[in-house]
């Protein structure tokens, strides 16, 4: 079993809440995305890593069809009957914790009920996939209690079903794949069409730093879905001229330019981001693996610019974090990570400069905005780990 203070805390909460001892545990990563933003739902490439900010869950089985979940960080407990369980009218932590069990059962797998405690240290709404890590850890619990061990892409797919259908968030597969399939010390170049993952090393002597803008976002907020709609509108023109195209991932810049006249200016810019970001991601993975940190940095900056100008998912605070970071010694690249509209930036920083970088970025950002930022090194870590006590 993994030993962690977080796991001890969740275990203790379980005992207090349910007056019994847990039988199984699961531990899943938040994620940082190095590059490849808003490409997953275009069937494209992404380059995330699971990180050492985690969600832990523990549970004991029941055979009466009742599911009780204690959400340690929310201080609340939800109780539902599995028979007749359906998405709630209001989306909150209850949806994110019950949804994975609903999706597990919906996938045709056996489940007879459980008492569960779950909690973690992935900041919520910070663009580091707190919701995916909750979903993946709870799919891990459902698997553990039913004595099965589905391959990690299946775990990710079930977790995504929970988010898409139970929480009504039209996210892609990146977060759940990173959270479920991450590897210690590695990033994953993930093909979101085939779900094939290639492990990529972060070069020795370099670390990933996340900086919190302090601005909170919610994917349910509407802008995320609107970007998908704007892209779909543009894609209808592309497909008219190129009928074999299935997604923006299949489109080249030349193809896009050739149908530019037909579509709205907004759809064109959205698709220009999707096409150019996909290309940057594949190039960045190759550069990272080759240790060409300067090239990765340039691609990260290009990504941020494209997200800010073409996809319009940045905000003044994220732009400010990126701008300050770019001036600090030892920072090769900086960009927003995750959906945008707030949350965190990711920075590729020389290891021996990381402590000073974190301090200076926090101080200068506070000076510029009045916002206290949490700036910290995150380590590429395992995806879903699980077992029995
Ligand atoms: C969120 C979604 C992901 C992905 C990113 C943007 O994190 O959950 O599927 O679309 O935004 O890259």
PDB file of C-alpha atoms in Angstrom, residues 37-45 191-193 227-239 242-257 259 263 267-280 282 311:
ATOM      1  CA  UNK A  37      -4.436  22.549 -25.155  1.00  0.00           C
ATOM      2  CA  UNK A  38      -7.948  22.268 -26.543  1.00  0.00           C
ATOM      3  CA  UNK A  39      -6.777  19.581 -28.944  1.00  0.00           C
ATOM      4  CA  UNK A  40      -8.114  16.452 -27.212  1.00  0.00           C
ATOM      5  CA  UNK A  41     -11.706  16.868 -28.396  1.00  0.00           C
ATOM      6  CA  UNK A  42     -10.340  17.452 -31.913  1.00  0.00           C
ATOM      7  CA  UNK A  43      -8.857  13.910 -31.853  1.00  0.00           C
ATOM      8  CA  UNK A  44      -5.416  15.530 -31.561  1.00  0.00           C
ATOM      9  CA  UNK A  45      -2.245  15.160 -29.481  1.00  0.00           C
ATOM     10  CA  UNK A 191      -2.931  10.441 -29.288  1.00  0.00           C
ATOM     11  CA  UNK A 192      -6.512  11.265 -28.342  1.00  0.00           C
ATOM     12  CA  UNK A 193      -7.861   9.392 -31.382  1.00  0.00           C
ATOM     13  CA  UNK A 227     -15.482  26.823 -28.326  1.00  0.00           C
ATOM     14  CA  UNK A 228     -16.523  23.337 -29.419  1.00  0.00           C
ATOM     15  CA  UNK A 229     -19.559  24.746 -31.217  1.00  0.00           C
ATOM     16  CA  UNK A 230     -17.504  27.455 -32.966  1.00  0.00           C
ATOM     17  CA  UNK A 231     -15.065  24.780 -34.154  1.00  0.00           C
ATOM     18  CA  UNK A 232     -17.874  22.458 -35.281  1.00  0.00           C
ATOM     19  CA  UNK A 233     -19.386  25.306 -37.330  1.00  0.00           C
ATOM     20  CA  UNK A 234     -16.036  25.836 -39.078  1.00  0.00           C
ATOM     21  CA  UNK A 235     -15.464  22.109 -39.552  1.00  0.00           C
ATOM     22  CA  UNK A 236     -18.671  21.780 -41.573  1.00  0.00           C
ATOM     23  CA  UNK A 237     -17.014  23.943 -44.264  1.00  0.00           C
ATOM     24  CA  UNK A 238     -13.791  21.938 -44.112  1.00  0.00           C
ATOM     25  CA  UNK A 239     -15.636  18.609 -44.453  1.00  0.00           C
ATOM     26  CA  UNK A 242     -12.428  17.505 -47.809  1.00  0.00           C
ATOM     27  CA  UNK A 243     -14.928  14.709 -47.144  1.00  0.00           C
ATOM     28  CA  UNK A 244     -12.386  12.281 -45.656  1.00  0.00           C
ATOM     29  CA  UNK A 245     -11.623  14.653 -42.765  1.00  0.00           C
ATOM     30  CA  UNK A 246     -13.034  13.387 -39.460  1.00  0.00           C
ATOM     31  CA  UNK A 247     -11.721  16.002 -37.039  1.00  0.00           C
ATOM     32  CA  UNK A 248      -9.533  19.122 -36.866  1.00  0.00           C
ATOM     33  CA  UNK A 249      -6.607  16.798 -36.249  1.00  0.00           C
ATOM     34  CA  UNK A 250      -6.813  15.753 -39.933  1.00  0.00           C
ATOM     35  CA  UNK A 251      -6.702  19.358 -41.202  1.00  0.00           C
ATOM     36  CA  UNK A 252      -3.525  21.117 -42.397  1.00  0.00           C
ATOM     37  CA  UNK A 253      -3.050  24.873 -42.370  1.00  0.00           C
ATOM     38  CA  UNK A 254      -3.221  24.872 -46.189  1.00  0.00           C
ATOM     39  CA  UNK A 255      -6.563  23.058 -46.147  1.00  0.00           C
ATOM     40  CA  UNK A 256      -7.903  25.475 -43.575  1.00  0.00           C
ATOM     41  CA  UNK A 257      -6.726  28.513 -45.558  1.00  0.00           C
ATOM     42  CA  UNK A 259     -11.830  27.170 -47.106  1.00  0.00           C
ATOM     43  CA  UNK A 263     -16.576  30.283 -42.498  1.00  0.00           C
ATOM     44  CA  UNK A 267     -14.469  29.768 -36.431  1.00  0.00           C
ATOM     45  CA  UNK A 268     -11.378  30.253 -38.584  1.00  0.00           C
ATOM     46  CA  UNK A 269      -9.317  31.474 -35.626  1.00  0.00           C
ATOM     47  CA  UNK A 270     -10.566  28.686 -33.371  1.00  0.00           C
ATOM     48  CA  UNK A 271      -9.589  26.079 -35.950  1.00  0.00           C
ATOM     49  CA  UNK A 272      -6.271  27.805 -36.642  1.00  0.00           C
ATOM     50  CA  UNK A 273      -5.489  27.249 -32.969  1.00  0.00           C
ATOM     51  CA  UNK A 274      -6.542  23.576 -33.067  1.00  0.00           C
ATOM     52  CA  UNK A 275      -4.440  22.883 -36.168  1.00  0.00           C
ATOM     53  CA  UNK A 276      -1.346  24.829 -35.089  1.00  0.00           C
ATOM     54  CA  UNK A 277      -1.469  23.518 -31.497  1.00  0.00           C
ATOM     55  CA  UNK A 278      -1.567  19.938 -32.683  1.00  0.00           C
ATOM     56  CA  UNK A 279       1.569  20.563 -34.717  1.00  0.00           C
ATOM     57  CA  UNK A 280       3.296  22.342 -31.808  1.00  0.00           C
ATOM     58  CA  UNK A 282       4.086  16.772 -31.674  1.00  0.00           C
ATOM     59  CA  UNK A 311      -8.914  30.489 -28.985  1.00  0.00           C
TER      60      UNK A 311
END
